[in-house]
mmCIF file of C-alpha atoms in Angstrom:
data_model
loop_
_atom_site.group_PDB
_atom_site.id
_atom_site.type_symbol
_atom_site.label_atom_id
_atom_site.label_comp_id
_atom_site.label_asym_id
_atom_site.label_seq_id
_atom_site.Cartn_x
_atom_site.Cartn_y
_atom_site.Cartn_z
ATOM 1 C CA MET A 1 0.008 -0.006 0.000
ATOM 2 C CA THR A 2 1.412 3.388 -0.993
ATOM 3 C CA ALA A 3 1.684 6.495 1.193
ATOM 4 C CA ILE A 4 -0.976 8.323 -0.828
ATOM 5 C CA GLU A 5 -3.405 5.400 -0.391
ATOM 6 C CA ASN A 6 -3.136 5.975 3.357
ATOM 7 C CA GLN A 7 -4.882 9.312 2.998
ATOM 8 C CA THR A 8 -8.473 8.347 2.269
ATOM 9 C CA PRO A 9 -10.064 9.807 0.170
ATOM 10 C CA PHE A 10 -7.291 9.950 -2.406
ATOM 11 C CA SER A 11 -8.685 9.050 -5.845
ATOM 12 C CA ILE A 12 -11.968 9.503 -7.647
ATOM 13 C CA LEU A 13 -11.565 5.915 -8.843
ATOM 14 C CA ASP A 14 -11.801 4.624 -5.257
ATOM 15 C CA GLN A 15 -15.450 4.174 -6.113
ATOM 16 C CA ASP A 16 -17.802 1.447 -7.298
ATOM 17 C CA LEU A 17 -18.190 1.323 -11.073
ATOM 18 C CA TYR A 18 -21.988 1.368 -11.023
ATOM 19 C CA LYS A 19 -21.946 4.891 -9.566
ATOM 20 C CA PHE A 20 -20.156 6.260 -12.634
ATOM 21 C CA CYS A 21 -22.612 4.360 -14.848
ATOM 22 C CA MET A 22 -25.650 5.720 -12.985
ATOM 23 C CA GLN A 23 -24.194 9.231 -13.085
ATOM 24 C CA GLN A 24 -24.031 8.977 -16.888
ATOM 25 C CA ALA A 25 -27.671 7.809 -17.026
ATOM 26 C CA VAL A 26 -28.798 10.593 -14.668
ATOM 27 C CA LEU A 27 -27.011 13.211 -16.766
ATOM 28 C CA GLU A 28 -28.784 11.936 -19.889
ATOM 29 C CA HIS A 29 -32.299 11.616 -18.462
ATOM 30 C CA TYR A 30 -32.554 13.750 -15.295
ATOM 31 C CA SER A 31 -29.764 16.319 -15.331
ATOM 32 C CA ASP A 32 -31.664 19.001 -13.401
ATOM 33 C CA VAL A 33 -33.285 16.829 -10.707
ATOM 34 C CA VAL A 34 -32.540 17.800 -7.090
ATOM 35 C CA VAL A 35 -32.278 14.952 -4.563
ATOM 36 C CA ASN A 36 -31.873 14.174 -0.877
ATOM 37 C CA TYR A 37 -30.032 11.194 0.621
ATOM 38 C CA SER A 38 -29.839 10.021 4.229
ATOM 39 C CA PHE A 39 -27.465 7.796 6.201
ATOM 40 C CA ILE A 40 -29.132 4.809 7.889
ATOM 41 C CA ASN A 41 -27.497 2.654 10.569
ATOM 42 C CA ARG A 42 -29.362 -0.642 10.484
ATOM 43 C CA ASP A 43 -27.635 -1.773 13.683
ATOM 44 C CA PRO A 44 -28.418 0.788 16.425
ATOM 45 C CA SER A 45 -26.017 -0.971 18.824
ATOM 46 C CA MET A 46 -23.105 0.447 16.785
ATOM 47 C CA LYS A 47 -22.691 3.886 18.336
ATOM 48 C CA PHE A 48 -20.335 6.643 17.179
ATOM 49 C CA ASN A 49 -18.190 8.978 19.274
ATOM 50 C CA LYS A 50 -16.630 12.444 18.872
ATOM 51 C CA SER A 51 -13.333 11.056 17.601
ATOM 52 C CA ALA A 52 -15.116 9.091 14.869
ATOM 53 C CA LEU A 53 -17.096 12.200 13.908
ATOM 54 C CA SER A 54 -13.919 14.295 13.764
ATOM 55 C CA MET A 55 -12.173 11.771 11.483
ATOM 56 C CA LEU A 56 -15.243 11.513 9.276
ATOM 57 C CA GLN A 57 -15.580 15.304 8.958
ATOM 58 C CA CYS A 58 -11.899 15.577 8.046
ATOM 59 C CA GLY A 59 -12.373 12.947 5.311
ATOM 60 C CA ILE A 60 -15.484 14.740 4.026
ATOM 61 C CA GLU A 61 -13.564 18.005 3.741
ATOM 62 C CA LYS A 62 -10.773 16.243 1.838
ATOM 63 C CA MET A 63 -13.245 15.113 -0.806
ATOM 64 C CA ALA A 64 -13.143 18.661 -2.210
ATOM 65 C CA GLN A 65 -9.533 17.953 -3.278
ATOM 66 C CA VAL A 66 -10.347 14.766 -5.195
ATOM 67 C CA ILE A 67 -10.451 15.219 -8.983
ATOM 68 C CA ALA A 68 -10.226 12.888 -11.973
ATOM 69 C CA THR A 69 -6.686 12.979 -13.285
ATOM 70 C CA LYS A 70 -5.798 12.687 -16.968
ATOM 71 C CA ASP A 71 -4.494 9.124 -16.628
ATOM 72 C CA GLU A 72 -7.567 8.075 -14.612
ATOM 73 C CA LEU A 73 -9.878 9.412 -17.313
ATOM 74 C CA GLU A 74 -7.834 7.651 -19.992
ATOM 75 C CA TYR A 75 -8.141 4.396 -18.018
ATOM 76 C CA LEU A 76 -11.928 4.739 -17.814
ATOM 77 C CA GLN A 77 -12.168 5.554 -21.512
ATOM 78 C CA SER A 78 -10.045 2.586 -22.572
ATOM 79 C CA THR A 79 -11.497 0.078 -20.098
ATOM 80 C CA CYS A 80 -15.186 1.064 -19.969
ATOM 81 C CA SER A 81 -16.179 1.739 -23.560
ATOM 82 C CA TYR A 82 -19.827 2.139 -22.544
ATOM 83 C CA LEU A 83 -18.947 5.398 -20.762
ATOM 84 C CA SER A 84 -19.512 8.040 -23.425
ATOM 85 C CA ASP A 85 -17.013 10.707 -24.478
ATOM 86 C CA LYS A 86 -19.528 13.299 -23.297
ATOM 87 C CA TYR A 87 -19.627 11.705 -19.865
ATOM 88 C CA ILE A 88 -15.834 11.473 -19.628
ATOM 89 C CA GLN A 89 -15.657 15.181 -20.422
ATOM 90 C CA TYR A 90 -18.182 15.880 -17.649
ATOM 91 C CA LEU A 91 -16.158 13.809 -15.192
ATOM 92 C CA ALA A 92 -12.994 15.696 -16.137
ATOM 93 C CA SER A 93 -14.543 18.900 -14.769
ATOM 94 C CA TYR A 94 -16.475 17.253 -11.930
ATOM 95 C CA ARG A 95 -15.752 18.488 -8.383
ATOM 96 C CA PHE A 96 -17.125 17.311 -5.075
ATOM 97 C CA ASN A 97 -18.603 20.180 -3.064
ATOM 98 C CA PRO A 98 -18.942 18.551 0.361
ATOM 99 C CA LEU A 99 -19.238 21.687 2.486
ATOM 100 C CA GLU A 100 -22.311 22.671 0.458
ATOM 101 C CA ASP A 101 -23.797 19.224 -0.189
ATOM 102 C CA ILE A 102 -23.265 17.309 3.089
ATOM 103 C CA LYS A 103 -24.535 17.967 6.612
ATOM 104 C CA CYS A 104 -23.083 15.715 9.315
ATOM 105 C CA SER A 105 -23.586 15.749 13.087
ATOM 106 C CA LEU A 106 -23.517 13.476 16.142
ATOM 107 C CA ASN A 107 -25.847 13.162 19.096
ATOM 108 C CA GLU A 108 -23.196 12.665 21.769
ATOM 109 C CA GLU A 109 -25.699 11.285 24.298
ATOM 110 C CA THR A 110 -27.085 8.555 22.018
ATOM 111 C CA GLY A 111 -24.093 8.013 19.719
ATOM 112 C CA ILE A 112 -26.399 8.364 16.693
ATOM 113 C CA LEU A 113 -24.728 9.748 13.578
ATOM 114 C CA ASP A 114 -26.853 11.959 11.313
ATOM 115 C CA LEU A 115 -25.669 12.517 7.758
ATOM 116 C CA GLN A 116 -27.714 14.155 5.000
ATOM 117 C CA ILE A 117 -26.803 14.863 1.374
ATOM 118 C CA SER A 118 -28.666 17.266 -0.896
ATOM 119 C CA GLY A 119 -28.097 18.799 -4.300
ATOM 120 C CA LYS A 120 -28.454 17.961 -7.970
ATOM 121 C CA TRP A 121 -28.657 14.224 -8.566
ATOM 122 C CA CYS A 122 -25.856 14.303 -11.128
ATOM 123 C CA GLN A 123 -23.605 16.154 -8.628
ATOM 124 C CA THR A 124 -24.369 14.163 -5.464
ATOM 125 C CA ILE A 125 -24.619 10.611 -6.839
ATOM 126 C CA LEU A 126 -20.896 9.920 -6.357
ATOM 127 C CA TYR A 127 -20.954 10.576 -2.595
ATOM 128 C CA GLU A 128 -22.592 7.400 -1.311
ATOM 129 C CA VAL A 129 -19.839 4.811 -1.713
ATOM 130 C CA PRO A 130 -16.783 6.855 -0.569
ATOM 131 C CA LEU A 131 -18.833 8.247 2.344
ATOM 132 C CA LEU A 132 -19.849 4.765 3.515
ATOM 133 C CA ALA A 133 -16.221 3.685 3.307
ATOM 134 C CA LEU A 134 -15.198 6.750 5.353
ATOM 135 C CA ILE A 135 -17.920 6.130 7.932
ATOM 136 C CA SER A 136 -16.848 2.515 8.360
ATOM 137 C CA GLU A 137 -13.168 3.411 8.668
ATOM 138 C CA SER A 138 -13.941 6.192 11.152
ATOM 139 C CA TYR A 139 -15.925 3.744 13.275
ATOM 140 C CA TYR A 140 -13.229 1.078 13.360
ATOM 141 C CA ARG A 141 -10.429 3.565 14.027
ATOM 142 C CA ASN A 142 -12.204 5.243 16.936
ATOM 143 C CA VAL A 143 -14.989 3.080 18.376
ATOM 144 C CA ASP A 144 -14.327 -0.621 17.813
ATOM 145 C CA THR A 145 -10.534 -0.779 17.841
ATOM 146 C CA ASP A 146 -10.136 -4.337 19.138
ATOM 147 C CA TRP A 147 -8.939 -5.881 15.874
ATOM 148 C CA ASN A 148 -5.885 -6.236 13.653
ATOM 149 C CA TYR A 149 -4.954 -7.453 10.166
ATOM 150 C CA ASN A 150 -3.639 -10.840 11.271
ATOM 151 C CA GLY A 151 -4.707 -13.592 8.868
ATOM 152 C CA GLN A 152 -6.547 -11.339 6.387
ATOM 153 C CA TYR A 153 -4.420 -12.312 3.397
ATOM 154 C CA GLU A 154 -4.536 -16.023 4.261
ATOM 155 C CA ASN A 155 -8.303 -15.830 4.787
ATOM 156 C CA ILE A 156 -9.039 -14.294 1.398
ATOM 157 C CA ILE A 157 -6.795 -16.820 -0.357
ATOM 158 C CA GLN A 158 -8.701 -19.609 1.384
ATOM 159 C CA LYS A 159 -12.125 -18.117 0.494
ATOM 160 C CA GLY A 160 -11.182 -17.415 -3.094
ATOM 161 C CA THR A 161 -9.723 -20.863 -3.597
ATOM 162 C CA MET A 162 -12.766 -22.500 -2.049
ATOM 163 C CA LEU A 163 -15.051 -20.646 -4.475
ATOM 164 C CA ALA A 164 -12.874 -21.247 -7.523
ATOM 165 C CA LYS A 165 -12.495 -24.966 -6.767
ATOM 166 C CA ALA A 166 -16.277 -25.252 -6.559
ATOM 167 C CA GLY A 167 -16.605 -23.679 -10.027
ATOM 168 C CA CYS A 168 -18.014 -20.375 -8.763
ATOM 169 C CA ASN A 169 -17.362 -17.229 -10.787
ATOM 170 C CA PHE A 170 -17.391 -14.328 -8.366
ATOM 171 C CA SER A 171 -16.603 -10.634 -8.047
ATOM 172 C CA GLU A 172 -15.492 -8.528 -5.120
ATOM 173 C CA PHE A 173 -18.199 -6.007 -4.057
ATOM 174 C CA GLY A 174 -16.817 -4.756 -0.719
ATOM 175 C CA THR A 175 -16.049 -1.030 -1.053
ATOM 176 C CA ARG A 176 -18.976 0.382 0.914
ATOM 177 C CA ARG A 177 -18.549 -1.832 3.974
ATOM 178 C CA ARG A 178 -14.813 -2.401 4.046
ATOM 179 C CA ARG A 179 -13.056 -2.029 7.397
ATOM 180 C CA ASP A 180 -10.608 0.342 5.766
ATOM 181 C CA PHE A 181 -8.737 0.769 2.511
ATOM 182 C CA LYS A 182 -5.794 -1.338 3.711
ATOM 183 C CA THR A 183 -8.111 -4.321 4.252
ATOM 184 C CA HIS A 184 -9.581 -3.835 0.788
ATOM 185 C CA ASP A 185 -6.110 -3.699 -0.721
ATOM 186 C CA ILE A 186 -5.086 -6.918 1.043
ATOM 187 C CA VAL A 187 -8.235 -8.641 -0.244
ATOM 188 C CA MET A 188 -7.681 -7.646 -3.860
ATOM 189 C CA SER A 189 -3.998 -8.477 -3.738
ATOM 190 C CA GLY A 190 -4.977 -11.992 -2.658
ATOM 191 C CA LEU A 191 -7.769 -12.452 -5.167
ATOM 192 C CA ALA A 192 -5.506 -11.240 -7.999
ATOM 193 C CA MET A 193 -3.055 -14.031 -7.128
ATOM 194 C CA LEU A 194 -5.547 -16.922 -7.224
ATOM 195 C CA SER A 195 -4.580 -19.885 -9.330
ATOM 196 C CA ALA A 196 -6.112 -20.030 -12.819
ATOM 197 C CA ASP A 197 -6.222 -23.840 -12.659
ATOM 198 C CA TYR A 198 -9.765 -24.021 -11.307
ATOM 199 C CA THR A 199 -13.064 -23.899 -13.192
ATOM 200 C CA GLY A 200 -14.190 -20.882 -11.191
ATOM 201 C CA ARG A 201 -12.428 -17.551 -10.959
ATOM 202 C CA CYS A 202 -12.548 -13.996 -9.633
ATOM 203 C CA THR A 203 -14.069 -12.023 -12.509
ATOM 204 C CA GLY A 204 -13.222 -8.599 -11.121
ATOM 205 C CA THR A 205 -14.004 -5.955 -8.534
ATOM 206 C CA SER A 206 -16.590 -3.190 -8.259
ATOM 207 C CA ASN A 207 -13.825 -0.843 -7.050
ATOM 208 C CA VAL A 208 -12.378 0.905 -10.099
ATOM 209 C CA TYR A 209 -9.134 1.995 -8.416
ATOM 210 C CA LEU A 210 -8.279 -1.518 -7.272
ATOM 211 C CA ALA A 211 -9.314 -2.989 -10.601
ATOM 212 C CA ARG A 212 -6.782 -0.721 -12.264
ATOM 213 C CA LYS A 213 -4.106 -1.407 -9.658
ATOM 214 C CA TYR A 214 -4.362 -5.190 -9.882
ATOM 215 C CA GLY A 215 -5.146 -5.524 -13.586
ATOM 216 C CA VAL A 216 -8.616 -7.035 -13.161
ATOM 217 C CA LYS A 217 -11.942 -6.024 -14.685
ATOM 218 C CA PRO A 218 -14.030 -3.293 -13.027
ATOM 219 C CA VAL A 219 -17.549 -4.711 -12.750
ATOM 220 C CA GLY A 220 -21.006 -3.458 -11.851
ATOM 221 C CA THR A 221 -24.318 -2.456 -13.343
ATOM 222 C CA VAL A 222 -27.033 -0.494 -11.530
ATOM 223 C CA GLY A 223 -28.312 0.123 -7.994
ATOM 224 C CA HIS A 224 -31.773 0.443 -6.422
ATOM 225 C CA GLU A 225 -31.329 4.212 -6.473
ATOM 226 C CA TRP A 226 -31.909 4.360 -10.246
ATOM 227 C CA THR A 227 -35.275 2.551 -10.170
ATOM 228 C CA MET A 228 -36.365 4.381 -6.988
ATOM 229 C CA GLY A 229 -35.643 7.742 -8.588
ATOM 230 C CA VAL A 230 -37.258 6.917 -11.945
ATOM 231 C CA ALA A 231 -40.408 5.592 -10.259
ATOM 232 C CA ALA A 232 -40.719 8.690 -8.059
ATOM 233 C CA LEU A 233 -40.127 11.146 -10.872
ATOM 234 C CA GLU A 234 -42.438 9.390 -13.300
ATOM 235 C CA GLY A 235 -45.117 8.847 -10.629
ATOM 236 C CA THR A 236 -45.507 5.081 -10.953
ATOM 237 C CA TYR A 237 -44.628 2.079 -8.796
ATOM 238 C CA GLU A 238 -46.329 -0.520 -10.960
ATOM 239 C CA ASN A 239 -44.290 0.457 -14.038
ATOM 240 C CA GLY A 240 -41.218 1.847 -12.295
ATOM 241 C CA ASN A 241 -39.090 -1.163 -13.143
ATOM 242 C CA SER A 242 -39.924 -1.200 -16.840
ATOM 243 C CA LEU A 243 -39.355 2.544 -17.230
ATOM 244 C CA ALA A 244 -36.013 2.337 -15.421
ATOM 245 C CA LEU A 245 -34.950 -0.635 -17.559
ATOM 246 C CA GLN A 246 -35.979 1.090 -20.800
ATOM 247 C CA LYS A 247 -34.100 4.272 -19.941
ATOM 248 C CA TRP A 248 -31.026 2.322 -18.873
ATOM 249 C CA TYR A 249 -31.060 0.369 -22.132
ATOM 250 C CA SER A 250 -31.392 3.555 -24.175
ATOM 251 C CA THR A 251 -28.235 4.877 -22.495
ATOM 252 C CA PHE A 252 -26.057 1.764 -22.587
ATOM 253 C CA LYS A 253 -27.428 -0.100 -25.629
ATOM 254 C CA GLY A 254 -27.242 -3.554 -24.025
ATOM 255 C CA ASN A 255 -24.019 -3.051 -22.096
ATOM 256 C CA LEU A 256 -24.328 -3.413 -18.308
ATOM 257 C CA GLY A 257 -27.308 -5.687 -18.978
ATOM 258 C CA ILE A 258 -28.083 -7.168 -15.575
ATOM 259 C CA ALA A 259 -31.488 -6.094 -14.228
ATOM 260 C CA LEU A 260 -31.955 -5.517 -10.490
ATOM 261 C CA THR A 261 -35.149 -7.214 -9.340
ATOM 262 C CA ASP A 262 -36.100 -6.200 -5.792
ATOM 263 C CA THR A 263 -36.631 -2.417 -5.725
ATOM 264 C CA PHE A 264 -40.416 -2.913 -5.362
ATOM 265 C CA CYS A 265 -40.341 -6.652 -4.581
ATOM 266 C CA THR A 266 -39.710 -9.389 -7.094
ATOM 267 C CA LYS A 267 -43.327 -9.972 -8.049
ATOM 268 C CA ALA A 268 -43.720 -6.392 -9.306
ATOM 269 C CA PHE A 269 -40.430 -6.682 -11.220
ATOM 270 C CA PHE A 270 -41.359 -9.817 -13.136
ATOM 271 C CA ALA A 271 -44.746 -8.292 -14.023
ATOM 272 C CA ASN A 272 -42.712 -5.582 -15.826
ATOM 273 C CA PHE A 273 -40.033 -7.866 -17.227
ATOM 274 C CA ASN A 274 -41.735 -8.725 -20.505
ATOM 275 C CA HIS A 275 -40.321 -10.601 -23.514
ATOM 276 C CA GLU A 276 -38.772 -7.481 -25.009
ATOM 277 C CA LEU A 277 -36.894 -6.522 -21.855
ATOM 278 C CA ALA A 278 -35.998 -10.099 -20.931
ATOM 279 C CA SER A 279 -34.541 -10.580 -24.420
ATOM 280 C CA LYS A 280 -32.564 -7.323 -24.311
ATOM 281 C CA TYR A 281 -31.102 -7.878 -20.848
ATOM 282 C CA ASP A 282 -28.365 -10.461 -20.203
ATOM 283 C CA GLY A 283 -29.856 -11.534 -16.895
ATOM 284 C CA VAL A 284 -31.067 -10.502 -13.457
ATOM 285 C CA ARG A 285 -29.643 -9.804 -10.002
ATOM 286 C CA HIS A 286 -30.952 -11.186 -6.696
ATOM 287 C CA ASP A 287 -30.365 -8.956 -3.647
ATOM 288 C CA SER A 288 -32.970 -9.997 -1.062
ATOM 289 C CA GLY A 289 -35.337 -12.822 -0.174
ATOM 290 C CA SER A 290 -34.787 -16.548 -0.691
ATOM 291 C CA PRO A 291 -32.250 -17.208 -3.441
ATOM 292 C CA TYR A 292 -33.664 -20.695 -3.941
ATOM 293 C CA GLU A 293 -37.213 -19.464 -4.559
ATOM 294 C CA PHE A 294 -35.728 -16.805 -6.823
ATOM 295 C CA ILE A 295 -33.973 -19.432 -8.953
ATOM 296 C CA THR A 296 -37.251 -21.257 -9.560
ATOM 297 C CA HIS A 297 -39.037 -17.968 -10.298
ATOM 298 C CA VAL A 298 -36.403 -16.874 -12.812
ATOM 299 C CA TYR A 299 -36.360 -20.222 -14.576
ATOM 300 C CA ASN A 300 -40.150 -20.353 -14.862
ATOM 301 C CA HIS A 301 -40.374 -16.729 -16.017
ATOM 302 C CA TYR A 302 -37.928 -17.209 -18.878
ATOM 303 C CA LYS A 303 -39.671 -20.468 -19.837
ATOM 304 C CA GLN A 304 -43.072 -18.753 -19.935
ATOM 305 C CA LEU A 305 -41.621 -16.071 -22.208
ATOM 306 C CA GLY A 306 -40.186 -18.676 -24.567
ATOM 307 C CA ILE A 307 -36.609 -17.772 -23.700
ATOM 308 C CA ASP A 308 -34.013 -20.481 -22.961
ATOM 309 C CA PRO A 309 -33.029 -19.906 -19.286
ATOM 310 C CA SER A 310 -29.582 -21.383 -19.893
ATOM 311 C CA THR A 311 -28.720 -18.372 -22.072
ATOM 312 C CA LYS A 312 -29.245 -15.938 -19.195
ATOM 313 C CA MET A 313 -27.147 -14.981 -16.137
ATOM 314 C CA VAL A 314 -28.309 -14.741 -12.547
ATOM 315 C CA VAL A 315 -26.139 -12.594 -10.257
ATOM 316 C CA PHE A 316 -26.425 -13.085 -6.481
ATOM 317 C CA SER A 317 -25.292 -10.349 -4.095
ATOM 318 C CA ASP A 318 -27.271 -10.663 -0.866
ATOM 319 C CA GLY A 319 -25.099 -11.262 2.220
ATOM 320 C CA LEU A 320 -23.006 -13.993 0.640
ATOM 321 C CA CYS A 321 -20.147 -16.065 2.012
ATOM 322 C CA PRO A 322 -18.321 -18.824 0.100
ATOM 323 C CA THR A 323 -20.385 -21.649 1.655
ATOM 324 C CA LYS A 324 -23.683 -19.973 0.754
ATOM 325 C CA ALA A 325 -22.506 -19.122 -2.774
ATOM 326 C CA ILE A 326 -21.433 -22.711 -3.425
ATOM 327 C CA ASP A 327 -24.795 -24.033 -2.254
ATOM 328 C CA ILE A 328 -26.648 -21.551 -4.462
ATOM 329 C CA LYS A 329 -24.497 -22.580 -7.451
ATOM 330 C CA LYS A 330 -25.537 -26.211 -6.975
ATOM 331 C CA GLN A 331 -29.191 -25.164 -7.242
ATOM 332 C CA CYS A 332 -28.476 -23.047 -10.331
ATOM 333 C CA ASP A 333 -26.743 -26.030 -11.931
ATOM 334 C CA ARG A 334 -29.889 -28.121 -11.386
ATOM 335 C CA PHE A 335 -31.799 -25.557 -13.434
ATOM 336 C CA SER A 336 -28.992 -25.083 -15.993
ATOM 337 C CA LEU A 337 -28.761 -21.392 -15.081
ATOM 338 C CA LYS A 338 -25.499 -19.495 -15.361
ATOM 339 C CA CYS A 339 -24.632 -17.693 -12.136
ATOM 340 C CA LEU A 340 -22.212 -15.150 -10.745
ATOM 341 C CA PHE A 341 -21.668 -14.043 -7.137
ATOM 342 C CA GLY A 342 -20.915 -10.561 -5.840
ATOM 343 C CA ILE A 343 -19.392 -10.820 -2.378
ATOM 344 C CA GLY A 344 -18.818 -7.733 -0.258
ATOM 345 C CA THR A 345 -18.812 -7.629 3.538
ATOM 346 C CA ASN A 346 -17.607 -11.229 3.920
ATOM 347 C CA PHE A 347 -14.483 -10.314 1.937
ATOM 348 C CA THR A 348 -13.652 -6.808 3.240
ATOM 349 C CA ASN A 349 -14.994 -6.811 6.805
ATOM 350 C CA ASP A 350 -14.587 -10.306 8.217
ATOM 351 C CA PHE A 351 -12.541 -9.939 11.419
ATOM 352 C CA HIS A 352 -12.161 -11.377 14.887
ATOM 353 C CA SER A 353 -11.504 -9.613 18.149
ATOM 354 C CA ALA A 354 -7.765 -9.088 18.807
ATOM 355 C CA SER A 355 -8.215 -9.660 22.530
ATOM 356 C CA ASN A 356 -10.397 -12.745 22.027
ATOM 357 C CA PRO A 357 -9.667 -14.338 18.635
ATOM 358 C CA SER A 358 -12.543 -16.807 19.010
ATOM 359 C CA ALA A 359 -15.045 -13.932 19.025
ATOM 360 C CA PRO A 360 -16.062 -12.243 15.766
ATOM 361 C CA SER A 361 -15.654 -8.475 15.398
ATOM 362 C CA LYS A 362 -19.043 -7.192 14.273
ATOM 363 C CA ALA A 363 -19.281 -5.990 10.675
ATOM 364 C CA PRO A 364 -21.251 -2.828 9.857
ATOM 365 C CA ASN A 365 -24.712 -2.559 8.377
ATOM 366 C CA PHE A 366 -24.604 1.042 7.186
ATOM 367 C CA VAL A 367 -26.418 2.338 4.103
ATOM 368 C CA ILE A 368 -27.097 5.679 2.433
ATOM 369 C CA LYS A 369 -30.419 5.790 0.646
ATOM 370 C CA LEU A 370 -32.185 8.144 -1.759
ATOM 371 C CA LEU A 371 -35.023 9.897 0.094
ATOM 372 C CA ARG A 372 -36.481 12.397 -2.391
ATOM 373 C CA CYS A 373 -36.229 13.434 -6.028
ATOM 374 C CA ASN A 374 -37.565 16.928 -6.713
ATOM 375 C CA GLU A 375 -39.312 16.671 -3.323
ATOM 376 C CA LYS A 376 -41.088 13.462 -4.394
ATOM 377 C CA PRO A 377 -40.547 10.665 -1.847
ATOM 378 C CA CYS A 378 -38.509 7.639 -2.934
ATOM 379 C CA VAL A 379 -39.025 4.187 -1.443
ATOM 380 C CA LYS A 380 -37.575 0.713 -1.681
ATOM 381 C CA LEU A 381 -39.749 -2.344 -1.018
ATOM 382 C CA SER A 382 -37.234 -5.145 -0.634
ATOM 383 C CA ASP A 383 -38.100 -8.833 -0.517
ATOM 384 C CA ASP A 384 -36.633 -8.559 2.987
ATOM 385 C CA LYS A 385 -38.922 -6.238 4.947
ATOM 386 C CA THR A 386 -36.065 -5.137 7.205
ATOM 387 C CA LYS A 387 -34.511 -3.515 4.123
ATOM 388 C CA HIS A 388 -37.531 -1.352 3.262
ATOM 389 C CA THR A 389 -36.473 2.284 3.077
ATOM 390 C CA GLY A 390 -38.220 5.619 2.723
ATOM 391 C CA ASP A 391 -40.838 7.724 4.446
ATOM 392 C CA ASN A 392 -43.103 5.386 6.440
ATOM 393 C CA VAL A 393 -46.296 6.915 5.020
ATOM 394 C CA GLU A 394 -45.038 6.589 1.455
ATOM 395 C CA VAL A 395 -43.811 3.020 2.052
ATOM 396 C CA ALA A 396 -47.299 2.101 3.286
ATOM 397 C CA HIS A 397 -48.890 3.874 0.296
ATOM 398 C CA ALA A 398 -46.632 2.050 -2.188
ATOM 399 C CA GLN A 399 -47.286 -1.308 -0.520
ATOM 400 C CA ASN A 400 -51.068 -0.825 -0.507
ATOM 401 C CA HIS A 401 -51.053 0.341 -4.123
ATOM 402 C CA LEU A 402 -49.083 -2.675 -5.330
ATOM 403 C CA ILE A 403 -51.223 -5.039 -3.224
ATOM 404 C CA GLU A 404 -54.371 -3.648 -4.856
ATOM 405 C CA LEU A 405 -52.835 -4.362 -8.259
ATOM 406 C CA GLY A 406 -51.835 -7.911 -7.235
ATOM 407 C CA LEU A 407 -48.137 -7.035 -7.556
ATOM 408 C CA LEU A 408 -47.121 -7.586 -3.930
#
């Protein structure tokens, strides 16, 4: 790890690929939309302190210094051909404006961190991932400090080898919940060294900086944020998925062709995923609910549309570990479905207590979610009810509306 990498944030490429992709789509379709995001701590037992806040605020201020360098832009242009010249030009002049866009405070009595982001969607969309990485690192540097790096390299080699031997193709998705950048760097250095003798392999990483550093493919498609925003702006939950998919396709012309299925629950998604869209898209991504029920649902849906399921890809990314991924692959094999696994927290935040190595060191469950687009509330109705996000009244409204239509 270099000295400059020790000074997070340090590169605009220390970011998940799908954020650049969504920024391009937002610029094309919704360039003037104003949005609000909010930090959510899904585990209230993880409290913050003044030192963590101070470190976080320092990192936020440093974001103003992060710009896309000439060689970074050239890398994106040569590696990600689906990013347009117009978008690359926009990114060349892009600047974070954290003092204007981000409000961050701490309730010292409760340890609850409050973080809000507001501004134009095209300007603020790049904050989420680096902010979550900063929040996590601030927490583990100042609150839970009972850990060390012992065994991290050996562990990732063991996990990667286990997956590859089982024939699993997998990608590293751990930027947003990594313990810190050093951990992430250790993980990717190990995955890049895996033997090529197995039927499975590491297909890349969502982190563009580390993809470049280790000569692997940057990977990613789209997040819930895109469908949430499109549905809110267009005023429709029942057709939110199809509109989001159509707009995405118009921007990327079949590239980045994995459709995310659980923004408004899977049933509503498949009601929108007609023959035209299912033919255009390379496959689908599972991010909540039972993966085994999902496999059956996907197989039957393609069959009903007259599409050979074996020609499509299913990506799994919901709280995976190697053992779970291998078990899911066996089920996909029974249905002759191609599969790929995106593994995040289990790769970049799997630690044990330094003082008691038999005890796990708790991983974070932090998210930043889109709240409003042009003052219109945005919601997510996951297949896992604990992952529902948005204004409670609007969540209830969306649920009732979809239930009335038989889509939930």
